[in-house]
JSON list of C-alpha atoms in Angstrom, two decimals:
[
{"chain": "A", "resi": 189, "resn": "GLY", "atom": "CA", "xyz": [65.41, -42.80, 17.11]},
{"chain": "A", "resi": 190, "resn": "ALA", "atom": "CA", "xyz": [62.80, -45.11, 18.59]},
{"chain": "A", "resi": 191, "resn": "GLY", "atom": "CA", "xyz": [62.14, -48.35, 16.91]},
{"chain": "A", "resi": 192, "resn": "VAL", "atom": "CA", "xyz": [59.01, -50.47, 16.80]},
{"chain": "A", "resi": 193, "resn": "SER", "atom": "CA", "xyz": [57.81, -51.31, 20.29]},
{"chain": "A", "resi": 194, "resn": "GLN", "atom": "CA", "xyz": [55.50, -54.05, 21.39]},
{"chain": "A", "resi": 195, "resn": "THR", "atom": "CA", "xyz": [53.71, -54.66, 24.69]},
{"chain": "A", "resi": 196, "resn": "PRO", "atom": "CA", "xyz": [53.61, -56.86, 26.62]},
{"chain": "A", "resi": 197, "resn": "SER", "atom": "CA", "xyz": [56.89, -58.57, 25.97]},
{"chain": "A", "resi": 198, "resn": "ASN", "atom": "CA", "xyz": [55.49, -61.76, 27.47]},
{"chain": "A", "resi": 199, "resn": "LYS", "atom": "CA", "xyz": [51.93, -62.89, 28.00]},
{"chain": "A", "resi": 200, "resn": "VAL", "atom": "CA", "xyz": [50.79, -66.09, 29.69]},
{"chain": "A", "resi": 201, "resn": "THR", "atom": "CA", "xyz": [47.10, -66.80, 29.45]},
{"chain": "A", "resi": 202, "resn": "GLU", "atom": "CA", "xyz": [44.77, -69.75, 29.99]},
{"chain": "A", "resi": 203, "resn": "LYS", "atom": "CA", "xyz": [43.10, -71.54, 27.15]},
{"chain": "A", "resi": 204, "resn": "GLY", "atom": "CA", "xyz": [39.84, -69.87, 26.23]},
{"chain": "A", "resi": 205, "resn": "LYS", "atom": "CA", "xyz": [40.82, -66.39, 27.40]},
{"chain": "A", "resi": 206, "resn": "TYR", "atom": "CA", "xyz": [40.93, -63.20, 25.34]},
{"chain": "A", "resi": 207, "resn": "VAL", "atom": "CA", "xyz": [44.23, -61.36, 24.72]},
{"chain": "A", "resi": 208, "resn": "GLU", "atom": "CA", "xyz": [45.29, -58.12, 23.14]},
{"chain": "A", "resi": 209, "resn": "LEU", "atom": "CA", "xyz": [48.76, -57.43, 21.85]},
{"chain": "A", "resi": 210, "resn": "ARG", "atom": "CA", "xyz": [49.89, -53.90, 21.08]},
{"chain": "A", "resi": 211, "resn": "CYS", "atom": "CA", "xyz": [52.26, -52.53, 18.54]},
{"chain": "A", "resi": 212, "resn": "ASP", "atom": "CA", "xyz": [53.69, -48.96, 18.31]},
{"chain": "A", "resi": 213, "resn": "PRO", "atom": "CA", "xyz": [55.28, -48.46, 14.94]},
{"chain": "A", "resi": 214, "resn": "ILE", "atom": "CA", "xyz": [58.10, -46.10, 14.05]},
{"chain": "A", "resi": 215, "resn": "SER", "atom": "CA", "xyz": [56.75, -42.51, 13.87]},
{"chain": "A", "resi": 216, "resn": "GLY", "atom": "CA", "xyz": [55.72, -41.64, 10.36]},
{"chain": "A", "resi": 217, "resn": "HIS", "atom": "CA", "xyz": [55.55, -45.20, 9.05]},
{"chain": "A", "resi": 218, "resn": "THR", "atom": "CA", "xyz": [52.29, -45.65, 7.15]},
{"chain": "A", "resi": 219, "resn": "ALA", "atom": "CA", "xyz": [52.42, -49.43, 6.83]},
{"chain": "A", "resi": 220, "resn": "LEU", "atom": "CA", "xyz": [52.22, -51.87, 9.75]},
{"chain": "A", "resi": 221, "resn": "TYR", "atom": "CA", "xyz": [52.48, -55.64, 9.59]},
{"chain": "A", "resi": 222, "resn": "TRP", "atom": "CA", "xyz": [51.75, -58.50, 11.98]},
{"chain": "A", "resi": 223, "resn": "TYR", "atom": "CA", "xyz": [53.53, -61.86, 11.80]},
{"chain": "A", "resi": 224, "resn": "ARG", "atom": "CA", "xyz": [53.77, -64.79, 14.15]},
{"chain": "A", "resi": 225, "resn": "GLN", "atom": "CA", "xyz": [56.74, -67.10, 14.63]},
{"chain": "A", "resi": 226, "resn": "SER", "atom": "CA", "xyz": [56.47, -70.59, 16.08]},
{"chain": "A", "resi": 227, "resn": "LEU", "atom": "CA", "xyz": [59.53, -72.37, 17.42]},
{"chain": "A", "resi": 228, "resn": "GLY", "atom": "CA", "xyz": [61.89, -73.50, 14.72]},
{"chain": "A", "resi": 229, "resn": "GLN", "atom": "CA", "xyz": [59.98, -71.73, 11.97]},
{"chain": "A", "resi": 230, "resn": "GLY", "atom": "CA", "xyz": [60.30, -68.45, 10.10]},
{"chain": "A", "resi": 231, "resn": "PRO", "atom": "CA", "xyz": [57.83, -65.64, 10.72]},
{"chain": "A", "resi": 232, "resn": "GLU", "atom": "CA", "xyz": [54.40, -66.20, 9.12]},
{"chain": "A", "resi": 233, "resn": "PHE", "atom": "CA", "xyz": [52.44, -63.24, 7.70]},
{"chain": "A", "resi": 234, "resn": "LEU", "atom": "CA", "xyz": [49.12, -62.46, 9.40]},
{"chain": "A", "resi": 235, "resn": "ILE", "atom": "CA", "xyz": [47.82, -59.03, 8.30]},
{"chain": "A", "resi": 236, "resn": "TYR", "atom": "CA", "xyz": [49.08, -55.61, 7.15]},
{"chain": "A", "resi": 237, "resn": "PHE", "atom": "CA", "xyz": [47.68, -52.11, 7.32]},
{"chain": "A", "resi": 238, "resn": "GLN", "atom": "CA", "xyz": [48.19, -49.22, 5.02]},
{"chain": "A", "resi": 239, "resn": "GLY", "atom": "CA", "xyz": [47.08, -46.27, 7.15]},
{"chain": "A", "resi": 240, "resn": "THR", "atom": "CA", "xyz": [43.93, -47.27, 9.06]},
{"chain": "A", "resi": 241, "resn": "GLY", "atom": "CA", "xyz": [42.71, -49.94, 6.68]},
{"chain": "A", "resi": 242, "resn": "ALA", "atom": "CA", "xyz": [43.64, -53.63, 6.53]},
{"chain": "A", "resi": 243, "resn": "ALA", "atom": "CA", "xyz": [45.19, -53.97, 3.02]},
{"chain": "A", "resi": 244, "resn": "ASP", "atom": "CA", "xyz": [45.73, -57.72, 3.28]},
{"chain": "A", "resi": 245, "resn": "ASP", "atom": "CA", "xyz": [44.37, -59.99, 6.05]},
{"chain": "A", "resi": 246, "resn": "SER", "atom": "CA", "xyz": [44.88, -63.23, 4.17]},
{"chain": "A", "resi": 247, "resn": "GLY", "atom": "CA", "xyz": [47.23, -64.64, 6.81]},
{"chain": "A", "resi": 248, "resn": "LEU", "atom": "CA", "xyz": [44.78, -64.48, 9.77]},
{"chain": "A", "resi": 249, "resn": "PRO", "atom": "CA", "xyz": [44.23, -68.19, 10.55]},
{"chain": "A", "resi": 250, "resn": "ASN", "atom": "CA", "xyz": [40.59, -67.93, 11.52]},
{"chain": "A", "resi": 251, "resn": "ASP", "atom": "CA", "xyz": [37.91, -65.56, 12.85]},
{"chain": "A", "resi": 252, "resn": "ARG", "atom": "CA", "xyz": [39.29, -65.68, 16.40]},
{"chain": "A", "resi": 253, "resn": "PHE", "atom": "CA", "xyz": [41.99, -63.32, 15.22]},
{"chain": "A", "resi": 254, "resn": "PHE", "atom": "CA", "xyz": [41.28, -59.67, 14.56]},
{"chain": "A", "resi": 255, "resn": "ALA", "atom": "CA", "xyz": [43.47, -56.56, 14.27]},
{"chain": "A", "resi": 256, "resn": "VAL", "atom": "CA", "xyz": [42.74, -52.82, 14.27]},
{"chain": "A", "resi": 257, "resn": "ARG", "atom": "CA", "xyz": [44.66, -49.64, 13.66]},
{"chain": "A", "resi": 258, "resn": "PRO", "atom": "CA", "xyz": [42.03, -46.96, 14.26]},
{"chain": "A", "resi": 259, "resn": "GLU", "atom": "CA", "xyz": [44.16, -43.88, 13.98]},
{"chain": "A", "resi": 260, "resn": "GLY", "atom": "CA", "xyz": [46.74, -45.13, 11.55]},
{"chain": "A", "resi": 261, "resn": "SER", "atom": "CA", "xyz": [49.49, -45.46, 14.13]},
{"chain": "A", "resi": 262, "resn": "VAL", "atom": "CA", "xyz": [49.18, -47.95, 17.03]},
{"chain": "A", "resi": 263, "resn": "SER", "atom": "CA", "xyz": [47.74, -51.33, 16.26]},
{"chain": "A", "resi": 264, "resn": "THR", "atom": "CA", "xyz": [46.18, -54.00, 18.41]},
{"chain": "A", "resi": 265, "resn": "LEU", "atom": "CA", "xyz": [46.04, -57.69, 17.53]},
{"chain": "A", "resi": 266, "resn": "LYS", "atom": "CA", "xyz": [43.12, -59.36, 19.30]},
{"chain": "A", "resi": 267, "resn": "ILE", "atom": "CA", "xyz": [42.76, -63.12, 19.86]},
{"chain": "A", "resi": 268, "resn": "GLN", "atom": "CA", "xyz": [39.57, -64.57, 21.18]},
{"chain": "A", "resi": 269, "resn": "ARG", "atom": "CA", "xyz": [39.07, -67.94, 22.85]},
{"chain": "A", "resi": 270, "resn": "THR", "atom": "CA", "xyz": [42.81, -68.64, 22.80]},
{"chain": "A", "resi": 271, "resn": "GLU", "atom": "CA", "xyz": [44.03, -72.13, 22.05]},
{"chain": "A", "resi": 272, "resn": "ARG", "atom": "CA", "xyz": [47.36, -73.83, 22.99]},
{"chain": "A", "resi": 273, "resn": "GLY", "atom": "CA", "xyz": [48.24, -73.75, 19.27]},
{"chain": "A", "resi": 274, "resn": "ASP", "atom": "CA", "xyz": [48.21, -69.93, 19.39]},
{"chain": "A", "resi": 275, "resn": "SER", "atom": "CA", "xyz": [51.39, -70.01, 21.48]},
{"chain": "A", "resi": 276, "resn": "ALA", "atom": "CA", "xyz": [54.08, -68.21, 19.48]},
{"chain": "A", "resi": 277, "resn": "VAL", "atom": "CA", "xyz": [55.99, -64.96, 19.22]},
{"chain": "A", "resi": 278, "resn": "TYR", "atom": "CA", "xyz": [53.90, -62.32, 17.66]},
{"chain": "A", "resi": 279, "resn": "LEU", "atom": "CA", "xyz": [56.04, -59.83, 15.68]},
{"chain": "A", "resi": 280, "resn": "CYS", "atom": "CA", "xyz": [55.03, -56.46, 14.47]},
{"chain": "A", "resi": 281, "resn": "ALA", "atom": "CA", "xyz": [56.83, -54.50, 11.73]},
{"chain": "A", "resi": 282, "resn": "SER", "atom": "CA", "xyz": [56.44, -51.14, 10.17]},
{"chain": "A", "resi": 283, "resn": "SER", "atom": "CA", "xyz": [57.68, -49.45, 6.98]},
{"chain": "A", "resi": 284, "resn": "LEU", "atom": "CA", "xyz": [57.65, -45.96, 5.52]},
{"chain": "A", "resi": 285, "resn": "GLY", "atom": "CA", "xyz": [55.70, -47.14, 2.55]},
{"chain": "A", "resi": 286, "resn": "VAL", "atom": "CA", "xyz": [54.72, -50.34, 0.73]},
{"chain": "A", "resi": 287, "resn": "GLY", "atom": "CA", "xyz": [56.56, -51.95, -2.09]},
{"chain": "A", "resi": 288, "resn": "GLU", "atom": "CA", "xyz": [60.02, -52.42, -3.38]},
{"chain": "A", "resi": 289, "resn": "GLY", "atom": "CA", "xyz": [62.67, -50.43, -1.56]},
{"chain": "A", "resi": 290, "resn": "TYR", "atom": "CA", "xyz": [60.68, -50.04, 1.68]},
{"chain": "A", "resi": 291, "resn": "GLU", "atom": "CA", "xyz": [62.41, -51.95, 4.46]},
{"chain": "A", "resi": 292, "resn": "GLN", "atom": "CA", "xyz": [60.27, -53.51, 7.15]},
{"chain": "A", "resi": 293, "resn": "TYR", "atom": "CA", "xyz": [61.58, -52.85, 10.64]},
{"chain": "A", "resi": 294, "resn": "PHE", "atom": "CA", "xyz": [60.56, -55.48, 13.24]},
{"chain": "A", "resi": 295, "resn": "GLY", "atom": "CA", "xyz": [59.75, -54.99, 16.88]},
{"chain": "A", "resi": 296, "resn": "PRO", "atom": "CA", "xyz": [61.05, -57.37, 19.62]},
{"chain": "A", "resi": 297, "resn": "GLY", "atom": "CA", "xyz": [57.79, -59.36, 19.61]},
{"chain": "A", "resi": 298, "resn": "THR", "atom": "CA", "xyz": [55.34, -60.55, 22.24]},
{"chain": "A", "resi": 299, "resn": "ARG", "atom": "CA", "xyz": [55.82, -64.10, 23.42]},
{"chain": "A", "resi": 300, "resn": "LEU", "atom": "CA", "xyz": [52.35, -65.52, 23.95]},
{"chain": "A", "resi": 301, "resn": "THR", "atom": "CA", "xyz": [52.02, -68.74, 25.93]},
{"chain": "A", "resi": 302, "resn": "VAL", "atom": "CA", "xyz": [48.55, -70.36, 26.19]},
{"chain": "A", "resi": 303, "resn": "THR", "atom": "CA", "xyz": [48.32, -72.91, 29.03]},
{"chain": "B", "resi": 72, "resn": "ARG", "atom": "CA", "xyz": [55.51, -77.66, -0.98]},
{"chain": "B", "resi": 73, "resn": "LYS", "atom": "CA", "xyz": [56.57, -74.60, 1.04]},
{"chain": "B", "resi": 74, "resn": "GLU", "atom": "CA", "xyz": [56.91, -71.30, -0.83]},
{"chain": "B", "resi": 75, "resn": "VAL", "atom": "CA", "xyz": [60.51, -70.89, 0.42]},
{"chain": "B", "resi": 76, "resn": "GLU", "atom": "CA", "xyz": [62.70, -73.83, 1.35]},
{"chain": "B", "resi": 77, "resn": "GLN", "atom": "CA", "xyz": [66.00, -73.73, 3.22]},
{"chain": "B", "resi": 78, "resn": "ASP", "atom": "CA", "xyz": [68.30, -76.29, 4.81]},
{"chain": "B", "resi": 79, "resn": "PRO", "atom": "CA", "xyz": [67.76, -75.68, 8.53]},
{"chain": "B", "resi": 80, "resn": "GLY", "atom": "CA", "xyz": [71.33, -76.63, 9.41]},
{"chain": "B", "resi": 81, "resn": "PRO", "atom": "CA", "xyz": [72.99, -76.09, 11.76]},
{"chain": "B", "resi": 82, "resn": "PHE", "atom": "CA", "xyz": [76.17, -75.20, 9.85]},
{"chain": "B", "resi": 83, "resn": "ASN", "atom": "CA", "xyz": [79.10, -75.34, 12.30]},
{"chain": "B", "resi": 84, "resn": "VAL", "atom": "CA", "xyz": [82.13, -73.63, 10.81]},
{"chain": "B", "resi": 85, "resn": "PRO", "atom": "CA", "xyz": [85.45, -72.30, 12.22]},
{"chain": "B", "resi": 86, "resn": "GLU", "atom": "CA", "xyz": [86.31, -68.64, 12.31]},
{"chain": "B", "resi": 87, "resn": "GLY", "atom": "CA", "xyz": [87.70, -67.52, 8.96]},
{"chain": "B", "resi": 88, "resn": "ALA", "atom": "CA", "xyz": [85.81, -70.10, 6.92]},
{"chain": "B", "resi": 89, "resn": "THR", "atom": "CA", "xyz": [83.61, -69.37, 3.89]},
{"chain": "B", "resi": 90, "resn": "VAL", "atom": "CA", "xyz": [80.06, -70.70, 4.12]},
{"chain": "B", "resi": 91, "resn": "ALA", "atom": "CA", "xyz": [77.21, -70.68, 1.67]},
{"chain": "B", "resi": 92, "resn": "PHE", "atom": "CA", "xyz": [73.47, -71.00, 2.17]},
{"chain": "B", "resi": 93, "resn": "ASN", "atom": "CA", "xyz": [71.00, -71.80, -0.48]},
{"chain": "B", "resi": 94, "resn": "CYS", "atom": "CA", "xyz": [67.30, -71.26, -0.72]},
{"chain": "B", "resi": 95, "resn": "THR", "atom": "CA", "xyz": [64.66, -72.25, -3.36]},
{"chain": "B", "resi": 96, "resn": "TYR", "atom": "CA", "xyz": [61.33, -70.59, -3.94]},
{"chain": "B", "resi": 97, "resn": "SER", "atom": "CA", "xyz": [58.21, -71.90, -5.70]},
{"chain": "B", "resi": 98, "resn": "ASN", "atom": "CA", "xyz": [56.49, -68.72, -6.93]},
{"chain": "B", "resi": 99, "resn": "SER", "atom": "CA", "xyz": [58.01, -67.84, -10.22]},
{"chain": "B", "resi": 100, "resn": "ALA", "atom": "CA", "xyz": [56.25, -64.46, -10.13]},
{"chain": "B", "resi": 101, "resn": "SER", "atom": "CA", "xyz": [58.16, -63.39, -7.01]},
{"chain": "B", "resi": 102, "resn": "GLN", "atom": "CA", "xyz": [59.97, -60.11, -7.60]},
{"chain": "B", "resi": 103, "resn": "SER", "atom": "CA", "xyz": [61.79, -59.10, -4.46]},
{"chain": "B", "resi": 104, "resn": "PHE", "atom": "CA", "xyz": [64.13, -61.24, -2.43]},
{"chain": "B", "resi": 105, "resn": "PHE", "atom": "CA", "xyz": [66.00, -60.66, 0.79]},
{"chain": "B", "resi": 106, "resn": "TRP", "atom": "CA", "xyz": [68.23, -62.27, 3.41]},
{"chain": "B", "resi": 107, "resn": "TYR", "atom": "CA", "xyz": [67.31, -61.50, 6.99]},
{"chain": "B", "resi": 108, "resn": "ARG", "atom": "CA", "xyz": [69.38, -62.27, 10.06]},
{"chain": "B", "resi": 109, "resn": "GLN", "atom": "CA", "xyz": [67.79, -63.37, 13.33]},
{"chain": "B", "resi": 110, "resn": "ASP", "atom": "CA", "xyz": [69.72, -63.73, 16.59]},
{"chain": "B", "resi": 111, "resn": "CYS", "atom": "CA", "xyz": [68.44, -66.08, 19.23]},
{"chain": "B", "resi": 112, "resn": "ARG", "atom": "CA", "xyz": [65.16, -64.73, 20.79]},
{"chain": "B", "resi": 113, "resn": "LYS", "atom": "CA", "xyz": [65.54, -61.49, 18.86]},
{"chain": "B", "resi": 114, "resn": "GLU", "atom": "CA", "xyz": [63.62, -59.93, 15.95]},
{"chain": "B", "resi": 115, "resn": "PRO", "atom": "CA", "xyz": [64.63, -60.50, 12.36]},
{"chain": "B", "resi": 116, "resn": "LYS", "atom": "CA", "xyz": [66.77, -57.71, 10.76]},
{"chain": "B", "resi": 117, "resn": "LEU", "atom": "CA", "xyz": [67.39, -57.09, 7.09]},
{"chain": "B", "resi": 118, "resn": "LEU", "atom": "CA", "xyz": [70.87, -58.26, 6.12]},
{"chain": "B", "resi": 119, "resn": "MET", "atom": "CA", "xyz": [70.62, -57.46, 2.42]},
{"chain": "B", "resi": 120, "resn": "SER", "atom": "CA", "xyz": [68.37, -57.40, -0.65]},
{"chain": "B", "resi": 121, "resn": "VAL", "atom": "CA", "xyz": [69.07, -59.80, -3.48]},
{"chain": "B", "resi": 122, "resn": "TYR", "atom": "CA", "xyz": [69.26, -58.64, -7.09]},
{"chain": "B", "resi": 123, "resn": "SER", "atom": "CA", "xyz": [69.50, -60.64, -10.27]},
{"chain": "B", "resi": 124, "resn": "SER", "atom": "CA", "xyz": [72.90, -59.17, -11.01]},
{"chain": "B", "resi": 125, "resn": "GLY", "atom": "CA", "xyz": [74.21, -60.25, -7.64]},
{"chain": "B", "resi": 126, "resn": "ASN", "atom": "CA", "xyz": [75.23, -57.97, -4.91]},
{"chain": "B", "resi": 127, "resn": "GLU", "atom": "CA", "xyz": [77.94, -57.76, -2.37]},
{"chain": "B", "resi": 128, "resn": "ASP", "atom": "CA", "xyz": [78.17, -56.01, 1.02]},
{"chain": "B", "resi": 129, "resn": "GLY", "atom": "CA", "xyz": [81.56, -56.49, 2.66]},
{"chain": "B", "resi": 130, "resn": "ARG", "atom": "CA", "xyz": [81.96, -60.13, 3.42]},
{"chain": "B", "resi": 131, "resn": "PHE", "atom": "CA", "xyz": [78.50, -61.01, 2.27]},
{"chain": "B", "resi": 132, "resn": "THR", "atom": "CA", "xyz": [77.50, -61.87, -1.34]},
{"chain": "B", "resi": 133, "resn": "ALA", "atom": "CA", "xyz": [73.92, -62.61, -2.44]},
{"chain": "B", "resi": 134, "resn": "GLN", "atom": "CA", "xyz": [72.89, -64.14, -5.79]},
{"chain": "B", "resi": 135, "resn": "LEU", "atom": "CA", "xyz": [69.54, -64.69, -7.43]},
{"chain": "B", "resi": 136, "resn": "ASN", "atom": "CA", "xyz": [68.99, -67.25, -10.20]},
{"chain": "B", "resi": 137, "resn": "ARG", "atom": "CA", "xyz": [65.51, -66.72, -11.60]},
{"chain": "B", "resi": 138, "resn": "ALA", "atom": "CA", "xyz": [65.70, -69.60, -14.03]},
{"chain": "B", "resi": 139, "resn": "SER", "atom": "CA", "xyz": [66.35, -72.08, -11.23]},
{"chain": "B", "resi": 140, "resn": "GLN", "atom": "CA", "xyz": [64.33, -70.16, -8.65]},
{"chain": "B", "resi": 141, "resn": "TYR", "atom": "CA", "xyz": [67.30, -70.21, -6.36]},
{"chain": "B", "resi": 142, "resn": "ILE", "atom": "CA", "xyz": [68.88, -67.71, -4.00]},
{"chain": "B", "resi": 143, "resn": "SER", "atom": "CA", "xyz": [72.24, -67.95, -2.26]},
{"chain": "B", "resi": 144, "resn": "LEU", "atom": "CA", "xyz": [74.14, -66.17, 0.46]},
{"chain": "B", "resi": 145, "resn": "LEU", "atom": "CA", "xyz": [77.93, -66.47, 0.78]},
{"chain": "B", "resi": 146, "resn": "ILE", "atom": "CA", "xyz": [79.74, -65.36, 3.87]},
{"chain": "B", "resi": 147, "resn": "ARG", "atom": "CA", "xyz": [83.47, -65.01, 3.65]},
{"chain": "B", "resi": 148, "resn": "ASP", "atom": "CA", "xyz": [86.01, -64.90, 6.52]},
{"chain": "B", "resi": 149, "resn": "SER", "atom": "CA", "xyz": [83.33, -65.89, 9.12]},
{"chain": "B", "resi": 150, "resn": "LYS", "atom": "CA", "xyz": [83.36, -64.14, 12.45]},
{"chain": "B", "resi": 151, "resn": "LEU", "atom": "CA", "xyz": [82.01, -65.40, 15.75]},
{"chain": "B", "resi": 152, "resn": "SER", "atom": "CA", "xyz": [79.50, -62.56, 15.58]},
{"chain": "B", "resi": 153, "resn": "ASP", "atom": "CA", "xyz": [78.03, -64.07, 12.38]},
{"chain": "B", "resi": 154, "resn": "SER", "atom": "CA", "xyz": [76.41, -66.86, 14.48]},
{"chain": "B", "resi": 155, "resn": "ALA", "atom": "CA", "xyz": [72.73, -66.51, 13.92]},
{"chain": "B", "resi": 156, "resn": "THR", "atom": "CA", "xyz": [69.78, -67.81, 11.85]},
{"chain": "B", "resi": 157, "resn": "TYR", "atom": "CA", "xyz": [69.69, -66.59, 8.29]},
{"chain": "B", "resi": 158, "resn": "LEU", "atom": "CA", "xyz": [66.22, -66.33, 6.81]},
{"chain": "B", "resi": 159, "resn": "CYS", "atom": "CA", "xyz": [65.55, -66.45, 3.08]},
{"chain": "B", "resi": 160, "resn": "VAL", "atom": "CA", "xyz": [62.63, -64.07, 2.26]},
{"chain": "B", "resi": 161, "resn": "HIS", "atom": "CA", "xyz": [60.52, -62.97, -0.73]},
{"chain": "B", "resi": 162, "resn": "GLY", "atom": "CA", "xyz": [57.74, -60.48, -1.13]},
{"chain": "B", "resi": 163, "resn": "TRP", "atom": "CA", "xyz": [57.27, -56.75, -1.31]},
{"chain": "B", "resi": 164, "resn": "ASP", "atom": "CA", "xyz": [54.32, -56.12, 1.04]},
{"chain": "B", "resi": 165, "resn": "LYS", "atom": "CA", "xyz": [53.71, -59.38, 2.93]},
{"chain": "B", "resi": 166, "resn": "LEU", "atom": "CA", "xyz": [56.98, -61.10, 3.36]},
{"chain": "B", "resi": 167, "resn": "ILE", "atom": "CA", "xyz": [57.23, -64.87, 2.97]},
{"chain": "B", "resi": 168, "resn": "PHE", "atom": "CA", "xyz": [60.00, -66.39, 5.10]},
{"chain": "B", "resi": 169, "resn": "GLY", "atom": "CA", "xyz": [61.81, -69.64, 4.94]},
{"chain": "B", "resi": 170, "resn": "THR", "atom": "CA", "xyz": [62.37, -71.63, 8.11]},
{"chain": "B", "resi": 171, "resn": "GLY", "atom": "CA", "xyz": [65.91, -70.25, 8.38]},
{"chain": "B", "resi": 172, "resn": "THR", "atom": "CA", "xyz": [69.41, -71.74, 8.32]},
{"chain": "B", "resi": 173, "resn": "ARG", "atom": "CA", "xyz": [71.31, -71.78, 11.64]},
{"chain": "B", "resi": 174, "resn": "LEU", "atom": "CA", "xyz": [74.98, -70.83, 11.53]},
{"chain": "B", "resi": 175, "resn": "GLN", "atom": "CA", "xyz": [77.36, -71.43, 14.39]},
{"chain": "B", "resi": 176, "resn": "VAL", "atom": "CA", "xyz": [80.85, -70.07, 14.07]},
{"chain": "B", "resi": 177, "resn": "PHE", "atom": "CA", "xyz": [83.30, -71.54, 16.54]},
{"chain": "B", "resi": 178, "resn": "PRO", "atom": "CA", "xyz": [86.81, -70.25, 17.53]}
]
């Protein structure tokens, strides 16, 4: 079956611009997670949704970052006034539920480069 | 101190070798632990969960020592295809990842 998909696969933008990154979770998965991974580091948690609501957004670095999941399926991560330090691979994951025993399946990521 | 610490490697081992990775975690309340595998420029994939009793999946064995807050992964009879980065992870909703340990298996 189809896995988690993310678009675009690559995004190059200029400092100060606004970007949107999209995630399509596995069909039927109620939980959706965003992580970002910088070079040489492990993924770092940003936010996760249970259904339409953000259950934990403690990893969002500042108020330039925002994410939505209006219908409980597709999610969009929005970054305003991008900075060079935002350059990273943004990974999305989904799971059937939340908690022990529910594996998170990752998408291929969006590589964001801020010039 | 990072929540999850790993030796970044790289570990360069010949085919057929046994290799062990270790990981320490700082949050004693952590309940769920995992090893993920990440190939170069690919997404992480779950390799195995880690239980207090220890668990084995083919050539892979994972151990958890709660008293020492320490997790290990043992790979026996290494294959070229085992070359990847191995990420130590804890959490049950938001996952906390270590920086990963790079393994390179050579012929």
